[in-house]
Coordinates of C-alpha atoms in Angstrom, one line a residue:
X1 CA -9.2 19.4 -3.0
X2 CA -5.9 17.8 -4.2
X3 CA -3.2 20.0 -5.5
X4 CA -2.7 20.1 -9.3
X5 CA 0.7 18.4 -9.8
X6 CA 3.2 19.7 -12.4
X7 CA 6.4 17.9 -13.4
X8 CA 9.8 19.0 -14.5
X9 CA 12.9 17.2 -15.9
X10 CA 16.5 17.8 -15.2
X11 CA 19.0 18.3 -18.0
X12 CA 21.6 16.4 -16.0
X13 CA 24.2 14.8 -16.3
X14 CA 25.1 17.2 -19.1
X15 CA 27.9 15.1 -20.5
X16 CA 25.4 12.6 -21.8
X17 CA 24.3 15.0 -24.5
X18 CA 26.4 15.1 -27.7
X19 CA 25.8 18.8 -28.3
X20 CA 23.2 21.6 -28.4
X21 CA 20.8 19.9 -30.7
X22 CA 20.5 17.0 -28.2
X23 CA 19.5 19.4 -25.5
X24 CA 16.9 21.0 -27.8
X25 CA 15.5 17.6 -28.8
X26 CA 14.9 16.5 -25.2
X27 CA 13.4 19.9 -24.3
X28 CA 11.0 19.7 -27.3
X29 CA 10.0 16.1 -26.3
X30 CA 9.3 17.2 -22.8
X31 CA 7.2 20.1 -24.0
X32 CA 5.2 17.9 -26.4
X33 CA 4.5 15.4 -23.6
X34 CA 3.2 18.0 -21.2
X35 CA 6.0 18.6 -18.8
X36 CA 6.0 22.0 -17.2
X37 CA 9.7 22.8 -17.0
X38 CA 13.2 21.9 -18.0
X39 CA 15.5 22.3 -15.0
X40 CA 19.1 23.5 -15.0
X41 CA 21.4 23.1 -12.0
X42 CA 24.4 25.3 -11.3
X43 CA 28.1 24.6 -10.8
X44 CA 31.2 26.7 -11.7
X45 CA 34.3 24.9 -10.6
X46 CA 34.6 21.1 -9.9
X47 CA 37.2 19.4 -7.7
X48 CA 39.7 17.1 -9.4
X49 CA 40.7 14.2 -7.3
X50 CA 43.6 12.0 -8.6
X51 CA 42.3 8.7 -9.9
X52 CA 38.6 9.7 -9.6
X53 CA 36.3 11.2 -12.2
X54 CA 33.7 13.6 -11.0
X55 CA 30.1 12.4 -11.8
X56 CA 29.7 15.1 -14.5
X57 CA 32.4 17.5 -15.8
X58 CA 30.3 19.3 -18.4
X59 CA 28.4 22.3 -16.9
X60 CA 27.2 24.8 -19.4
X61 CA 26.0 28.2 -18.2
X62 CA 22.4 27.7 -17.4
X63 CA 21.2 31.1 -18.6
X64 CA 23.0 30.9 -21.9
X65 CA 21.7 27.4 -22.5
X66 CA 18.1 28.4 -21.6
X67 CA 18.3 31.3 -24.1
X68 CA 19.2 28.8 -26.8
X69 CA 16.4 26.4 -25.7
X70 CA 13.9 29.2 -25.6
X71 CA 14.4 29.7 -29.3
X72 CA 13.8 26.0 -30.0
X73 CA 10.6 25.6 -27.9
X74 CA 7.3 27.4 -27.4
X75 CA 5.8 26.7 -24.0
X76 CA 8.0 24.8 -21.6
X77 CA 9.6 26.8 -18.8
X78 CA 13.2 27.1 -17.7
X79 CA 13.7 26.4 -14.0
X80 CA 17.1 27.2 -12.4
X81 CA 17.1 24.6 -9.7
X82 CA 19.1 26.0 -8.1
X83 CA 21.2 29.0 -8.9
X84 CA 23.9 29.7 -6.2
X85 CA 23.3 33.4 -6.0
X86 CA 26.2 34.4 -3.7
X87 CA 28.5 33.5 -6.6
X88 CA 26.9 36.2 -8.8
X89 CA 26.7 40.0 -8.9
X90 CA 23.0 40.6 -8.3
X91 CA 22.8 43.4 -10.9
X92 CA 24.2 41.2 -13.7
X93 CA 22.1 38.2 -12.6
X94 CA 19.0 40.3 -12.5
X95 CA 19.8 41.7 -16.0
X96 CA 20.5 38.3 -17.5
X97 CA 17.3 36.7 -16.0
X98 CA 15.1 39.7 -17.1
X99 CA 16.5 39.5 -20.6
X100 CA 15.9 35.7 -20.7
X101 CA 12.4 36.3 -19.5
X102 CA 11.8 38.7 -22.4
X103 CA 13.3 36.6 -25.1
X104 CA 11.5 33.4 -23.8
X105 CA 8.1 35.1 -23.5
X106 CA 7.9 34.9 -19.7
X107 CA 9.1 31.3 -19.2
X108 CA 11.7 31.7 -16.4
X109 CA 11.6 30.3 -12.9
X110 CA 14.5 31.2 -10.7
X111 CA 15.3 28.7 -8.0
X112 CA 18.0 30.1 -5.6
X113 CA 20.3 28.7 -3.0
X114 CA 23.1 29.8 -0.7
X115 CA 25.5 27.1 -1.7
X116 CA 27.0 24.2 0.3
X117 CA 30.6 23.6 -0.8
X118 CA 33.2 25.7 1.1
X119 CA 36.0 24.6 -1.2
X120 CA 34.1 25.8 -4.3
X121 CA 33.6 29.2 -2.7
X122 CA 37.3 29.4 -1.8
X123 CA 38.3 28.5 -5.4
X124 CA 36.0 31.3 -6.6
X125 CA 37.4 33.8 -4.2
X126 CA 33.9 34.3 -2.6
X127 CA 33.5 34.2 1.2
X128 CA 31.7 31.1 2.4
X129 CA 30.7 32.6 5.7
X130 CA 27.8 35.0 5.6
X131 CA 26.5 33.6 2.3
X132 CA 22.9 33.4 3.5
X133 CA 22.9 37.1 4.3
X134 CA 24.4 37.8 0.9
X135 CA 21.7 35.7 -0.7
X136 CA 19.0 37.6 1.1
X137 CA 20.3 41.0 0.1
X138 CA 20.8 39.9 -3.5
X139 CA 17.2 38.8 -3.7
X140 CA 16.0 42.1 -2.3
X141 CA 18.2 44.0 -4.9
X142 CA 16.9 41.8 -7.7
X143 CA 13.2 42.3 -6.7
X144 CA 13.7 46.1 -6.6
X145 CA 15.4 46.2 -10.0
X146 CA 12.6 44.0 -11.6
X147 CA 9.7 45.9 -10.1
X148 CA 10.5 49.6 -9.6
X149 CA 10.3 52.1 -12.4
X150 CA 13.2 54.1 -10.9
X151 CA 14.9 51.5 -8.7
X152 CA 16.1 52.6 -5.3
X153 CA 17.7 50.6 -2.5
X154 CA 19.8 51.1 0.6
X155 CA 21.4 48.0 2.2
X156 CA 24.5 46.6 3.8
X157 CA 26.4 45.8 0.7
X158 CA 24.5 47.6 -2.0
X159 CA 23.0 51.1 -2.3
X160 CA 21.7 52.9 -5.4
X161 CA 19.1 55.4 -6.5
X162 CA 18.0 57.5 -9.5
X163 CA 18.9 54.7 -12.0
X164 CA 17.3 53.0 -14.9
X165 CA 17.0 49.2 -15.2
X166 CA 15.5 47.8 -18.4
X167 CA 14.2 45.5 -19.7
X168 CA 11.9 44.5 -17.0
X169 CA 10.8 40.8 -16.9
X170 CA 7.6 39.9 -18.8
X171 CA 6.2 38.1 -15.8
X172 CA 4.6 40.4 -13.2
X173 CA 5.3 41.4 -10.6
X174 CA 8.6 39.7 -11.3
X175 CA 10.2 36.4 -12.2
X176 CA 9.1 33.8 -9.6
X177 CA 11.8 33.1 -7.0
X178 CA 11.8 29.6 -5.5
X179 CA 13.9 29.1 -2.4
X180 CA 16.1 26.0 -2.2
X181 CA 17.4 24.2 0.9
X182 CA 15.9 23.2 4.2
X183 CA 15.7 24.4 7.8
X184 CA 14.2 27.3 9.8
X185 CA 16.0 30.1 8.0
X186 CA 15.1 28.7 4.6
X187 CA 11.5 28.4 5.6
X188 CA 11.5 32.1 6.7
X189 CA 13.3 33.1 3.5
X190 CA 10.5 31.5 1.5
X191 CA 7.9 33.8 3.3
X192 CA 10.1 36.9 3.2
X193 CA 11.6 36.8 -0.2
X194 CA 10.3 33.9 -2.2
X195 CA 7.3 32.6 -4.3
X196 CA 7.8 29.0 -3.3
X197 CA 10.1 26.3 -2.0
X198 CA 12.3 23.7 -3.8
X199 CA 14.0 21.5 -1.3
X200 CA 16.0 18.3 -2.2
X201 CA 15.7 16.5 1.1
X202 CA 12.8 15.1 3.2
X203 CA 10.2 12.4 3.3
X204 CA 6.6 13.3 2.3
X205 CA 5.8 13.5 6.0
X206 CA 8.7 15.9 6.7
X207 CA 7.8 18.0 3.7
X208 CA 4.1 18.2 4.8
X209 CA 5.2 19.5 8.2
X210 CA 7.5 22.2 6.7
X211 CA 4.8 23.2 4.1
X212 CA 2.4 23.6 7.0
X213 CA 4.8 25.9 8.8
X214 CA 5.5 28.0 5.7
X215 CA 1.8 28.4 4.9
X216 CA 1.0 29.5 8.4
X217 CA 3.9 32.0 8.5
X218 CA 2.9 33.3 5.1
X219 CA -0.7 33.9 6.2
X220 CA 0.6 35.6 9.4
X221 CA 2.6 38.0 7.1
X222 CA -0.4 38.8 5.0
X223 CA 0.7 36.6 2.0
X224 CA -1.4 34.1 0.2
X225 CA 0.4 30.7 0.3
X226 CA -2.0 29.3 -2.3
X227 CA 0.0 31.1 -5.0
X228 CA 3.3 29.4 -3.9
X229 CA 5.0 26.6 -5.8
X230 CA 5.9 23.8 -3.4
X231 CA 8.2 21.4 -5.2
X232 CA 10.6 18.6 -4.5
X233 CA 14.0 18.2 -6.2
X234 CA 13.8 15.4 -7.1
X235 CA 11.9 12.1 -7.4
X236 CA 14.0 9.3 -8.8
X237 CA 12.5 6.6 -10.9
X238 CA 15.2 3.9 -11.5
X239 CA 18.8 4.0 -10.3
X240 CA 21.3 6.5 -11.8
X241 CA 24.6 6.3 -9.8
X242 CA 25.9 9.6 -11.1
X243 CA 22.8 11.5 -10.0
X244 CA 22.8 9.7 -6.6
X245 CA 26.5 10.8 -6.1
X246 CA 25.6 14.4 -7.1
X247 CA 22.7 14.6 -4.7
X248 CA 24.9 13.2 -1.8
X249 CA 27.7 15.7 -2.6
X250 CA 25.0 18.5 -2.5
X251 CA 24.1 17.4 1.0
X252 CA 21.3 14.9 0.5
X253 CA 23.0 12.2 2.5
X254 CA 19.9 10.1 2.5
X255 CA 19.4 10.1 -1.2
X256 CA 18.2 6.8 -2.6
X257 CA 16.7 5.5 -5.8
X258 CA 15.1 2.2 -6.8
X259 CA 13.2 0.7 -9.7
X260 CA 9.4 1.3 -9.5
X261 CA 6.5 -0.1 -11.4
X262 CA 4.1 2.5 -12.9
X263 CA 1.6 1.7 -10.2
X264 CA 4.2 2.2 -7.4
X265 CA 5.3 5.5 -9.0
X266 CA 1.7 6.9 -9.1
X267 CA 1.2 5.9 -5.5
X268 CA 4.5 7.6 -4.4
X269 CA 3.6 10.8 -6.3
X270 CA 0.2 10.8 -4.7
X271 CA 2.0 10.9 -1.3
X272 CA 3.9 14.0 -2.3
X273 CA 0.7 15.6 -3.6
X274 CA -1.1 14.8 -0.3
X275 CA 1.8 16.4 1.5
X276 CA 1.0 19.7 -0.2
X277 CA 3.4 19.6 -3.1
X278 CA 2.3 20.9 -6.5
X279 CA 5.6 20.4 -8.4
X280 CA 7.9 17.4 -8.7
X281 CA 11.3 17.0 -10.4
X282 CA 11.4 13.7 -12.2
X283 CA 14.8 12.0 -12.4
X284 CA 15.1 9.2 -14.9
X285 CA 18.3 7.2 -15.6
X286 CA 19.4 7.6 -19.3
X287 CA 22.4 6.9 -21.5
X288 CA 22.0 9.6 -24.1
X289 CA 19.4 12.0 -25.6
X290 CA 17.6 9.3 -27.6
X291 CA 17.3 7.1 -24.5
X292 CA 16.1 10.0 -22.5
X293 CA 13.4 10.8 -25.0
X294 CA 12.3 7.2 -25.0
X295 CA 12.1 7.2 -21.1
X296 CA 10.1 10.4 -21.2
X297 CA 7.6 8.9 -23.6
X298 CA 7.2 5.9 -21.3
X299 CA 6.8 8.0 -18.2
X300 CA 4.2 10.1 -19.9
X301 CA 2.2 7.1 -21.0
X302 CA 2.5 5.2 -17.7
X303 CA 2.4 8.0 -15.1
X304 CA 1.8 11.5 -16.4
X305 CA -1.6 10.6 -17.8
X306 CA -2.7 9.9 -14.2
X307 CA -2.1 13.6 -13.3
X308 CA -4.0 15.8 -15.8

């Protein structure tokens, strides 16, 4: 039986939106058309190179923006794809996400990553080396805070006991954690600490092999992989040079995009679904919020209707 396929849209590049109402208008359109999630990537500091403009200089805080959008929508989810957790204090991040889950009525998905840019870590005063281990411990801390009535934890960097942590997330047992990245350690992290996988590199064939390994490892650990979200971030329809540049800077050196007919798009998505994916980030080129809404309507009519 084929996987049910869900679709999300990225609110990026952010500088193509004139203001908060534009974000809300696009999110409401996506919700009305049946998209599953609005996605919010994460950056804090951007490099300035003389004579060159970064592909997008506007980066609102994702949790604050999602809280605003949650008040302007009813059903669509808010997917942080991905949050660079080693930049954050895990207690503050867990508190902010739990509060967002409460105010949104349980609509948060937390994609997480270790980060890739050494210069950005250095500018933030955060060690680049060891970031994977810090990500793992932060996720363990967050899961304890979200699930235990009286949280208690003893680890390498954090230890606490006899404390209260409220509010808890609406979603049980906790906010879903989707692991970003690729490679053996990432695949193991999905099984140990995650509820799914959200890579941004790989052909359908490569993704199918990795999903097979993750599913086998999960079963060996006594986990049911049928409850995992297996996504791909993201599937480009049309050419957007800013998005291509962003993906390559994030490590997707093979990123490409091209124009596709609706029939070609449906066939390509079917390849991802056959690989075992049940979620796909759709990337559409757009000029502004109105153009994005028009593109979403066209995609829904041409493609989304083929995946009920």
